[in-house]
Structures are given as structure tokens and as C-alpha cells.
Amino acid sequence: MLYSELGKDKLKISTLALGTWAFASDGFWGEQDEKDSRETILAALDMGINFFDTAELYGMGHSEEVLGRALKGLRDRAVIATKAGAANLSKEDLINACEKSLSRLGTDYIDLYQIHWPSPTVPMEETHEALLRLKEAGKIRNIGVCNFGVKNLKKIVPYGTVISNQLPYSILWRAIEDDIIPECEKNEIGILTYSSLSQGLLSGKYKTADEVPKGRTGTRYFASTRSNGRHGEAGMEAETFEAIARIRNICETYSLPISSAAISWVLNRPGISSVIVGARSPEQLKDLVSASELKLPAGAVGELTSATEDLKKVVGNNADMWEGKAKSRIN
Ligand SMILES: NC(=O)c1ccc[n+]([C@@H]2O[C@H](COP(=O)([O-])OP(=O)(O)OC[C@H]3O[C@@H](n4cnc5c(N)ncnc54)[C@H](OP(=O)(O)O)[C@@H]3O)[C@@H](O)[C@H]2O)c1
């Protein structure tokens, strides 16, 4: 396992992190047995993964509880990142939300406390003041954001406290490349990526949009007429599955598992500190763990990048996977 460092205090995190949204056992991901979640968390530690990402919103706190129970007695081996939802960013709400997360996680400190989505109403100054208060009280050790585009970064970066920005990024979803990655790099903000397997599309197990489980067709890859769609756009199903077919062919030529190649491709892009993967079992995690150290052949990197140039144009610069341009929350 390789590690990277975040911020001035050099928070040491594995370059592969375990995302725990699916442990929420919710309508999006479907049922998940806590035993499988616990075994995945323990397997992650055994494999050298020290970085775990959760959120108050995942299963209304259930994911935090599952993570907290699994890490009981092992707290010092883990770097825990959780998030406060956009509805809890006023001073009072944020402080309350943090207390509740601490209690569900069964810990007295959070290593990285993140704003999950920017608030359209609460001034950044107020949210930041609350974050500082939590930091001074020792309840959180570091401050991070998620889904912050250039405009929102410019509002919070001047405080000099934010060490990371969690963003959707995969070989199929390259909307952050032209503006947001350079802005993060310029300000020494580490990028933590999510949906780097494009919610399972990059496992290679789906050849057409019709094969994708219903709960997972709400992103802009799919027509908004499919289940869970709310973006109001036509989607990009043809381009997405053509790109996946090209990726599959390239991976066959170089004898690479698609999922590992997809993770390694992200890790080798500029500015990336860690890839958060949503593995749901020790077996899935075992398949992915070697990606942290996988060196893709130079030819494969070039071919994989070219394979998704067309799709990159269709995705455009709206990085929000769920909302169309008019309502995009990543600004
Ligand atoms: N900050 C944010 O706004 C935000 C948003 C989304 C996610 N996240 C974080 O990022 C994490 C991961 O992102 P994600 O949830 O979008 O998912 P992802 O990592 O892109 O994909 C996860 C899915 O990939 C499939 N998978 C994983 N390993 C596999 C393997 N070895 N073989 C075959 N399939 C495999 C599984 O599908 P099956 O279910 O079919 O097994 C799994 O559910 C989340 O848990 C969460 O912590 C953050």
C-alpha cells in the first residue's frame, strides 16, 4: 500500500481509501449485511488501508455507526473522515451534527471533517467559524470540503485551513480536469476522489445501460427517464458504454483487470491524494488493493485516456453526477 500526506500536519492516508456509503444499506445501494461491512473494514486494515470515508447522510447515520462499531478498539489504526450535510452548515447545526457523528462513530475526535456539499444559503464565514471552533475544541483534527468547484474554493481557501476536496473523478467522469484540479493544486489542497469505479460501471460487469441495477441509474450517464433520474437531461448512455467497450479491449490487450486499471489511472493523474473505493466485501477489496501500487504501462495510460476523450466532451465541465447544468451543485 502506498500513502500520501494531506496538509501542513501531514495527515498520512493510504492512497486507496474505503468508502462506506454502501454500508448504509439504503435504497441507493440495496441491502448490506453489517457482518460483510465489518469484515470489509477489518480486511482493509489488514491490507494497509488506514483511511475510511463516511457521512452523516449515509443511511441517516447508519454507515457511521457500522464503521464505529467495527473500529472499536482499533481507533488508533484508522484515519476517519466524515461529513456534515448541506442542511447542517449553520453554526449551531454544524456543532450539533458533529457531536452526533462523534457519538455514532464512538470516538472523541474526527480526523477529517468535511462539508459534504456547499450550502446555497449559509455564508461560508459562518460555517468556517463553526469548523474552527470544533477544531479548537479537539473534536475535529482537520477540515476538508467535498464537491467544491472553483467559485466555492475561492470563498474558503483564504482561511488557509482546508486540506482536501473530495470530488467525483474517474476515467469516465473527467469534468474536474480543466478547472478544479488546477485550482486545488495551486492551493495545495489534496484531491480525494469518489465514484472512481463510476459506481460499478468500471468493474466491467455491465455491457449495456439496461443491465445496470435500477437504483443506480440516477446519474447523468443515464437518461433521466430511468429510475432515480432527476437531472432532466438525455444522458450519455451510448457514449458511456462505447467508452467502456474500448476500455475493456485495451485492458484485455495489456492483461489488466478493468477496475484496477481504472483506479491506477486516477491515482496517476496530477493532484490526487487518495481514491475512495466503495468495496462491499473483502473479496471486492482484494481485487482492488493492488491498484495502489500498480504501474500502468505508458502505452495503456495513453490509450485509456484517448478512449474517453469523446465522453469527456459530452460530460462537459459540470462535475455534478446527479444534477444537470442549471442546478449543478459543484460550482
Ligand atoms: N463526497 C461525496 O459527495 C461522495 C459521493 C459519492 C460517494 N462518495 C464516497 O465514495 C465512496 C465510493 O464511491 P461510490 O460509492 O460512488 O462507488 P464506486 O467506488 O465508484 O463503486 C462502488 C461499486 O463498485 C462495485 N465494485 C467495487 N469493487 C468491485 C470489484 N472488485 N469487482 C466488481 N465490482 C466492484 C460494487 O458494486 P456492487 O454493489 O454491484 O457490488 C460497488 O458497490 C462512497 O462509499 C463514499 O464514501 C462521496
CSV table of C-alpha atoms and ligand atoms in Angstrom, one decimal:
chain,number,residue,atom,x,y,z
A,1,MET,CA,0.0,0.0,0.0
A,2,LEU,CA,1.3,3.5,-0.8
A,3,TYR,CA,0.5,6.5,1.3
A,4,SER,CA,0.2,10.2,0.8
A,5,GLU,CA,0.1,13.2,3.1
A,6,LEU,CA,-2.5,15.9,3.5
A,7,GLY,CA,-2.0,19.4,4.7
A,8,LYS,CA,0.7,21.1,6.8
A,9,ASP,CA,0.4,18.5,9.6
A,10,LYS,CA,1.0,15.8,7.0
A,11,LEU,CA,-2.0,13.6,7.8
A,12,LYS,CA,-0.9,10.2,6.5
A,13,ILE,CA,-3.6,8.4,4.4
A,14,SER,CA,-3.5,5.3,2.2
A,15,THR,CA,-3.8,6.1,-1.5
A,16,LEU,CA,-6.7,3.6,-1.6
A,17,ALA,CA,-9.4,4.5,0.9
A,18,LEU,CA,-12.5,2.6,1.9
A,19,GLY,CA,-15.8,4.4,1.2
A,20,THR,CA,-18.7,3.2,3.4
A,21,TRP,CA,-21.8,4.7,1.7
A,22,ALA,CA,-23.0,1.2,0.7
A,23,PHE,CA,-22.7,0.1,4.4
A,24,ALA,CA,-25.7,2.4,4.9
A,25,SER,CA,-27.8,-0.4,3.5
A,26,ASP,CA,-30.1,2.1,1.8
A,27,GLY,CA,-32.4,2.5,-1.2
A,28,PHE,CA,-29.5,3.5,-3.4
A,29,TRP,CA,-27.1,0.6,-2.9
A,30,GLY,CA,-29.6,-2.0,-1.6
A,31,GLU,CA,-29.3,-4.2,1.5
A,32,GLN,CA,-25.9,-4.7,3.0
A,33,ASP,CA,-25.2,-7.1,5.9
A,34,GLU,CA,-23.3,-5.5,8.8
A,35,LYS,CA,-21.2,-8.6,9.1
A,36,ASP,CA,-19.9,-8.1,5.5
A,37,SER,CA,-19.3,-4.4,6.2
A,38,ARG,CA,-17.3,-5.2,9.3
A,39,GLU,CA,-15.3,-7.9,7.6
A,40,THR,CA,-14.5,-5.4,4.8
A,41,ILE,CA,-13.3,-2.8,7.2
A,42,LEU,CA,-11.1,-5.3,9.1
A,43,ALA,CA,-9.8,-6.6,5.8
A,44,ALA,CA,-9.0,-3.1,4.7
A,45,LEU,CA,-6.9,-2.5,7.9
A,46,ASP,CA,-5.0,-5.8,7.2
A,47,MET,CA,-4.3,-4.7,3.7
A,48,GLY,CA,-2.7,-1.4,4.9
A,49,ILE,CA,-5.7,0.8,4.2
A,50,ASN,CA,-6.0,3.3,7.1
A,51,PHE,CA,-8.4,5.8,5.5
A,52,PHE,CA,-12.2,5.4,5.9
A,53,ASP,CA,-14.8,7.8,4.5
A,54,THR,CA,-18.4,8.0,5.7
A,55,ALA,CA,-21.1,10.7,6.2
A,56,GLU,CA,-23.9,11.6,8.5
A,57,LEU,CA,-26.2,11.3,5.4
A,58,TYR,CA,-25.3,7.7,4.6
A,59,GLY,CA,-28.3,5.8,5.9
A,60,MET,CA,-29.2,8.6,8.3
A,61,GLY,CA,-26.0,7.8,10.3
A,62,HIS,CA,-26.1,4.1,10.0
A,63,SER,CA,-22.9,3.9,8.0
A,64,GLU,CA,-21.1,5.9,10.7
A,65,GLU,CA,-22.4,3.5,13.4
A,66,VAL,CA,-21.3,0.5,11.4
A,67,LEU,CA,-17.8,2.0,11.0
A,68,GLY,CA,-17.6,3.0,14.6
A,69,ARG,CA,-18.6,-0.5,15.8
A,70,ALA,CA,-16.1,-2.2,13.5
A,71,LEU,CA,-13.2,0.1,14.6
A,72,LYS,CA,-13.9,-0.4,18.4
A,73,GLY,CA,-10.5,-1.0,20.0
A,74,LEU,CA,-8.8,-0.2,16.7
A,75,ARG,CA,-9.3,3.6,16.6
A,76,ASP,CA,-5.6,4.4,16.6
A,77,ARG,CA,-5.1,2.5,13.3
A,78,ALA,CA,-7.7,4.4,11.4
A,79,VAL,CA,-8.0,7.9,9.9
A,80,ILE,CA,-11.7,8.6,9.9
A,81,ALA,CA,-13.3,11.1,7.5
A,82,THR,CA,-16.9,12.0,7.8
A,83,LYS,CA,-19.1,14.8,6.5
A,84,ALA,CA,-21.8,17.3,7.5
A,85,GLY,CA,-24.7,17.6,5.1
A,86,ALA,CA,-25.5,20.9,3.3
A,87,ALA,CA,-28.6,21.3,5.6
A,88,ASN,CA,-26.4,21.4,8.7
A,89,LEU,CA,-23.9,24.2,7.9
A,90,SER,CA,-25.2,26.9,10.2
A,91,LYS,CA,-23.0,27.4,13.3
A,92,GLU,CA,-25.4,25.7,15.7
A,93,ASP,CA,-26.5,22.9,13.3
A,94,LEU,CA,-22.9,22.1,12.4
A,95,ILE,CA,-21.8,21.8,16.0
A,96,ASN,CA,-24.7,19.6,16.8
A,97,ALA,CA,-24.1,17.5,13.7
A,98,CYS,CA,-20.5,16.9,14.7
A,99,GLU,CA,-21.5,15.8,18.2
A,100,LYS,CA,-23.9,13.3,16.8
A,101,SER,CA,-21.3,12.0,14.3
A,102,LEU,CA,-18.8,11.6,17.2
A,103,SER,CA,-21.3,9.6,19.2
A,104,ARG,CA,-22.3,7.4,16.3
A,105,LEU,CA,-18.7,6.8,15.4
A,106,GLY,CA,-17.9,6.0,19.1
A,107,THR,CA,-14.9,8.3,19.1
A,108,ASP,CA,-13.9,11.6,20.7
A,109,TYR,CA,-12.2,13.0,17.6
A,110,ILE,CA,-12.7,13.0,13.8
A,111,ASP,CA,-9.6,13.1,11.7
A,112,LEU,CA,-11.1,14.9,8.7
A,113,TYR,CA,-14.4,16.7,9.0
A,114,GLN,CA,-15.8,17.6,5.6
A,115,ILE,CA,-18.5,19.8,4.2
A,116,HIS,CA,-20.5,17.3,2.1
A,117,TRP,CA,-22.0,19.8,-0.3
A,118,PRO,CA,-21.7,23.6,-0.3
A,119,SER,CA,-24.7,25.4,1.2
A,120,PRO,CA,-26.5,27.7,-1.2
A,121,THR,CA,-27.8,29.8,1.8
A,122,VAL,CA,-25.4,29.7,4.8
A,123,PRO,CA,-22.4,32.1,4.4
A,124,MET,CA,-19.1,30.4,4.3
A,125,GLU,CA,-17.8,32.6,7.1
A,126,GLU,CA,-20.4,31.2,9.5
A,127,THR,CA,-19.7,27.5,8.6
A,128,HIS,CA,-15.9,28.1,8.8
A,129,GLU,CA,-16.2,29.7,12.2
A,130,ALA,CA,-18.0,26.7,13.5
A,131,LEU,CA,-15.4,24.3,12.0
A,132,LEU,CA,-12.7,26.3,13.7
A,133,ARG,CA,-14.5,26.1,17.0
A,134,LEU,CA,-14.7,22.3,16.6
A,135,LYS,CA,-11.0,22.2,15.8
A,136,GLU,CA,-10.0,24.3,18.7
A,137,ALA,CA,-12.1,22.0,21.0
A,138,GLY,CA,-10.2,19.0,19.6
A,139,LYS,CA,-13.4,17.4,18.2
A,140,ILE,CA,-12.0,17.5,14.7
A,141,ARG,CA,-8.4,17.5,13.7
A,142,ASN,CA,-8.6,18.6,10.1
A,143,ILE,CA,-11.0,20.5,7.8
A,144,GLY,CA,-12.0,19.3,4.3
A,145,VAL,CA,-14.6,20.0,1.7
A,146,CYS,CA,-16.4,17.9,-0.9
A,147,ASN,CA,-17.8,18.9,-4.2
A,148,PHE,CA,-16.3,22.4,-4.2
A,149,GLY,CA,-15.7,23.9,-7.6
A,150,VAL,CA,-13.5,26.9,-8.3
A,151,LYS,CA,-16.0,29.6,-7.1
A,152,ASN,CA,-16.6,27.9,-3.8
A,153,LEU,CA,-12.9,27.1,-3.3
A,154,LYS,CA,-12.2,30.8,-3.7
A,155,LYS,CA,-14.5,31.5,-0.8
A,156,ILE,CA,-12.9,29.1,1.7
A,157,VAL,CA,-9.3,28.8,0.6
A,158,PRO,CA,-8.3,32.3,2.0
A,159,TYR,CA,-8.9,30.9,5.6
A,160,GLY,CA,-5.9,28.6,5.0
A,161,THR,CA,-7.4,25.7,6.8
A,162,VAL,CA,-8.8,23.3,4.2
A,163,ILE,CA,-6.6,20.4,3.4
A,164,SER,CA,-8.7,18.3,1.0
A,165,ASN,CA,-11.5,18.4,-1.6
A,166,GLN,CA,-13.5,15.3,-2.3
A,167,LEU,CA,-14.6,15.1,-5.9
A,168,PRO,CA,-16.2,12.7,-8.5
A,169,TYR,CA,-13.4,11.6,-10.8
A,170,SER,CA,-12.9,8.5,-13.0
A,171,ILE,CA,-11.7,7.7,-16.4
A,172,LEU,CA,-15.4,8.0,-17.4
A,173,TRP,CA,-16.0,11.3,-15.5
A,174,ARG,CA,-13.3,13.8,-16.2
A,175,ALA,CA,-15.2,17.1,-15.7
A,176,ILE,CA,-12.8,18.3,-13.0
A,177,GLU,CA,-9.7,18.1,-15.1
A,178,ASP,CA,-9.6,21.5,-16.7
A,179,ASP,CA,-10.5,23.9,-13.9
A,180,ILE,CA,-11.0,22.3,-10.5
A,181,ILE,CA,-7.9,20.1,-10.4
A,182,PRO,CA,-5.5,23.0,-11.3
A,183,GLU,CA,-7.3,25.2,-8.6
A,184,CYS,CA,-6.7,22.5,-5.9
A,185,GLU,CA,-3.1,22.0,-7.0
A,186,LYS,CA,-2.4,25.8,-6.9
A,187,ASN,CA,-3.7,25.9,-3.3
A,188,GLU,CA,-2.1,22.7,-2.2
A,189,ILE,CA,-5.4,21.1,-1.5
A,190,GLY,CA,-5.3,17.3,-1.8
A,191,ILE,CA,-7.9,15.7,-4.0
A,192,LEU,CA,-9.8,12.7,-2.7
A,193,THR,CA,-11.8,11.0,-5.5
A,194,TYR,CA,-15.1,9.3,-5.3
A,195,SER,CA,-17.0,7.2,-7.8
A,196,SER,CA,-13.7,6.3,-9.4
A,197,LEU,CA,-15.3,3.0,-10.4
A,198,SER,CA,-18.3,5.0,-11.7
A,199,GLN,CA,-20.5,3.3,-9.2
A,200,GLY,CA,-19.5,-0.1,-10.5
A,201,LEU,CA,-19.6,0.7,-14.3
A,202,LEU,CA,-15.8,0.3,-14.3
A,203,SER,CA,-16.0,-3.2,-12.8
A,204,GLY,CA,-16.7,-4.2,-16.4
A,205,LYS,CA,-19.7,-6.2,-15.3
A,206,TYR,CA,-22.3,-4.2,-17.3
A,207,LYS,CA,-22.3,-4.1,-21.1
A,208,THR,CA,-25.4,-2.0,-21.6
A,209,ALA,CA,-27.4,0.5,-19.6
A,210,ASP,CA,-30.3,-1.9,-19.3
A,211,GLU,CA,-28.1,-4.3,-17.2
A,212,VAL,CA,-27.4,-1.6,-14.5
A,213,PRO,CA,-29.4,-2.1,-11.3
A,214,LYS,CA,-32.4,0.3,-11.2
A,215,GLY,CA,-31.3,2.2,-8.1
A,216,ARG,CA,-28.1,3.2,-9.8
A,217,THR,CA,-29.4,4.8,-13.0
A,218,GLY,CA,-29.9,8.2,-11.5
A,219,THR,CA,-26.6,9.7,-12.6
A,220,ARG,CA,-26.1,11.8,-15.8
A,221,TYR,CA,-24.6,8.8,-17.6
A,222,PHE,CA,-28.2,7.6,-17.9
A,223,ALA,CA,-31.3,9.1,-19.5
A,224,SER,CA,-33.2,11.0,-16.7
A,225,THR,CA,-36.3,9.0,-17.6
A,226,ARG,CA,-34.7,6.0,-16.0
A,227,SER,CA,-35.2,5.1,-12.3
A,228,ASN,CA,-33.9,7.8,-9.8
A,229,GLY,CA,-33.1,10.2,-12.6
A,230,ARG,CA,-33.6,13.9,-11.7
A,231,HIS,CA,-31.2,15.8,-13.9
A,232,GLY,CA,-33.7,16.3,-16.8
A,233,GLU,CA,-31.1,15.5,-19.5
A,234,ALA,CA,-30.9,13.0,-22.3
A,235,GLY,CA,-27.9,11.3,-20.6
A,236,MET,CA,-24.9,9.8,-22.4
A,237,GLU,CA,-25.6,6.1,-22.5
A,238,ALA,CA,-24.3,5.4,-26.0
A,239,GLU,CA,-21.0,7.3,-25.4
A,240,THR,CA,-20.5,5.8,-21.9
A,241,PHE,CA,-20.9,2.2,-23.0
A,242,GLU,CA,-18.8,2.7,-26.1
A,243,ALA,CA,-16.1,4.1,-23.9
A,244,ILE,CA,-16.4,1.1,-21.5
A,245,ALA,CA,-16.1,-1.3,-24.5
A,246,ARG,CA,-12.9,0.5,-25.6
A,247,ILE,CA,-11.5,0.3,-22.1
A,248,ARG,CA,-12.4,-3.4,-21.9
A,249,ASN,CA,-10.4,-4.0,-25.2
A,250,ILE,CA,-7.4,-2.0,-24.0
A,251,CYS,CA,-7.3,-3.9,-20.7
A,252,GLU,CA,-7.5,-7.2,-22.5
A,253,THR,CA,-4.6,-6.2,-24.7
A,254,TYR,CA,-2.5,-5.3,-21.7
A,255,SER,CA,-3.9,-8.2,-19.4
A,256,LEU,CA,-5.1,-5.7,-16.8
A,257,PRO,CA,-8.2,-6.1,-14.6
A,258,ILE,CA,-10.5,-3.1,-15.6
A,259,SER,CA,-11.3,-2.0,-12.1
A,260,SER,CA,-7.6,-1.9,-11.1
A,261,ALA,CA,-6.6,-0.1,-14.3
A,262,ALA,CA,-9.4,2.4,-13.7
A,263,ILE,CA,-8.2,3.2,-10.1
A,264,SER,CA,-4.5,3.3,-11.1
A,265,TRP,CA,-5.3,5.7,-14.0
A,266,VAL,CA,-6.9,8.1,-11.5
A,267,LEU,CA,-4.1,7.7,-8.9
A,268,ASN,CA,-1.6,8.7,-11.6
A,269,ARG,CA,-3.3,11.9,-12.6
A,270,PRO,CA,-2.0,15.2,-11.1
A,271,GLY,CA,-3.1,16.3,-7.6
A,272,ILE,CA,-4.7,13.1,-6.5
A,273,SER,CA,-4.0,12.1,-2.9
A,274,SER,CA,-6.4,9.1,-2.5
A,275,VAL,CA,-9.0,7.1,-4.3
A,276,ILE,CA,-12.1,6.3,-2.2
A,277,VAL,CA,-13.5,2.9,-3.4
A,278,GLY,CA,-16.9,1.5,-2.5
A,279,ALA,CA,-15.9,-2.1,-2.0
A,280,ARG,CA,-18.7,-4.1,-0.2
A,281,SER,CA,-16.8,-7.3,0.7
A,282,PRO,CA,-13.3,-8.4,1.5
A,283,GLU,CA,-13.2,-10.2,-1.9
A,284,GLN,CA,-14.1,-7.0,-3.8
A,285,LEU,CA,-11.4,-5.1,-1.8
A,286,LYS,CA,-8.8,-7.8,-2.5
A,287,ASP,CA,-9.4,-7.4,-6.2
A,288,LEU,CA,-8.7,-3.6,-6.0
A,289,VAL,CA,-6.0,-3.3,-3.4
A,290,SER,CA,-3.1,-3.9,-5.8
A,291,ALA,CA,-4.2,-0.9,-7.8
A,292,SER,CA,-2.4,1.4,-5.2
A,293,GLU,CA,0.9,0.1,-6.4
A,294,LEU,CA,0.0,-0.8,-10.0
A,295,LYS,CA,2.2,0.9,-12.6
A,296,LEU,CA,0.2,1.0,-15.8
A,297,PRO,CA,2.3,0.6,-19.0
A,298,ALA,CA,2.8,4.0,-20.6
A,299,GLY,CA,1.0,2.8,-23.7
A,300,ALA,CA,-2.0,1.7,-21.7
A,301,VAL,CA,-2.2,5.1,-20.0
A,302,GLY,CA,-2.3,7.0,-23.3
A,303,GLU,CA,-4.8,4.6,-24.9
A,304,LEU,CA,-7.1,4.7,-21.9
A,305,THR,CA,-7.0,8.5,-21.8
A,306,SER,CA,-7.8,8.7,-25.6
A,307,ALA,CA,-10.6,6.1,-25.2
A,308,THR,CA,-12.7,8.6,-23.1
A,309,GLU,CA,-11.9,11.9,-24.9
A,310,ASP,CA,-15.3,11.8,-26.7
A,311,LEU,CA,-17.1,11.1,-23.5
A,312,LYS,CA,-15.2,13.9,-21.7
A,313,LYS,CA,-16.6,16.3,-24.2
A,314,VAL,CA,-20.2,15.1,-23.6
A,315,VAL,CA,-19.9,15.3,-19.8
A,316,GLY,CA,-18.6,18.8,-20.2
A,317,ASN,CA,-17.5,20.9,-17.2
A,318,ASN,CA,-20.5,20.2,-15.0
A,319,ALA,CA,-18.9,17.8,-12.4
A,320,ASP,CA,-22.2,17.1,-10.6
A,321,MET,CA,-23.1,13.5,-11.4
A,322,TRP,CA,-26.7,13.8,-10.4
A,323,GLU,CA,-27.8,17.4,-11.4
A,324,GLY,CA,-27.9,19.0,-14.8
A,325,LYS,CA,-26.1,22.2,-15.7
A,326,ALA,CA,-28.8,24.6,-14.5
A,327,LYS,CA,-28.9,23.0,-11.0
A,328,SER,CA,-25.3,21.9,-10.7
A,329,ARG,CA,-24.1,22.0,-7.1
A,330,ILE,CA,-20.4,21.8,-7.9
A,331,ASN,CA,-19.5,25.5,-8.7
B,1,LIG,N1,-18.5,13.3,-1.2
B,1,LIG,C1,-19.4,12.8,-1.9
B,1,LIG,O1,-20.3,13.6,-2.3
B,1,LIG,C2,-19.5,11.4,-2.3
B,1,LIG,C3,-20.4,11.0,-3.3
B,1,LIG,C4,-20.4,9.6,-3.6
B,1,LIG,C5,-19.5,8.7,-3.0
B,1,LIG,N2,-18.6,9.2,-2.0
B,1,LIG,C6,-17.7,8.3,-1.3
B,1,LIG,O2,-17.0,7.5,-2.3
B,1,LIG,C7,-17.2,6.1,-2.0
B,1,LIG,C8,-17.1,5.3,-3.2
B,1,LIG,O3,-17.8,5.9,-4.4
B,1,LIG,P1,-19.1,5.3,-4.9
B,1,LIG,O4,-20.0,4.9,-3.8
B,1,LIG,O5,-19.7,6.2,-5.9
B,1,LIG,O6,-18.7,3.9,-5.6
B,1,LIG,P2,-17.5,3.3,-6.6
B,1,LIG,O7,-16.3,3.1,-5.8
B,1,LIG,O8,-17.4,4.1,-7.8
B,1,LIG,O9,-18.2,1.9,-7.0
B,1,LIG,C9,-18.6,1.0,-5.9
B,1,LIG,C10,-19.2,-0.2,-6.6
B,1,LIG,O10,-18.3,-0.8,-7.4
B,1,LIG,C11,-18.5,-2.2,-7.4
B,1,LIG,N3,-17.2,-2.9,-7.0
B,1,LIG,C12,-16.3,-2.5,-6.2
B,1,LIG,N4,-15.3,-3.3,-6.2
B,1,LIG,C13,-15.6,-4.3,-7.1
B,1,LIG,C14,-14.9,-5.4,-7.5
B,1,LIG,N5,-13.7,-5.8,-7.0
B,1,LIG,N6,-15.5,-6.2,-8.5
B,1,LIG,C15,-16.7,-5.8,-9.0
B,1,LIG,N7,-17.4,-4.7,-8.6
B,1,LIG,C16,-16.8,-4.0,-7.6
B,1,LIG,C17,-19.5,-2.5,-6.3
B,1,LIG,O11,-20.7,-2.8,-7.0
B,1,LIG,P3,-21.8,-3.8,-6.4
B,1,LIG,O12,-22.7,-3.1,-5.4
B,1,LIG,O13,-22.6,-4.2,-7.6
B,1,LIG,O14,-21.1,-5.0,-5.8
B,1,LIG,C18,-19.6,-1.2,-5.5
B,1,LIG,O15,-20.9,-1.0,-5.0
B,1,LIG,C19,-18.5,6.0,-1.2
B,1,LIG,O16,-18.7,4.9,-0.4
B,1,LIG,C20,-18.4,7.3,-0.4
B,1,LIG,O17,-17.6,7.1,0.8
B,1,LIG,C21,-18.6,10.5,-1.7
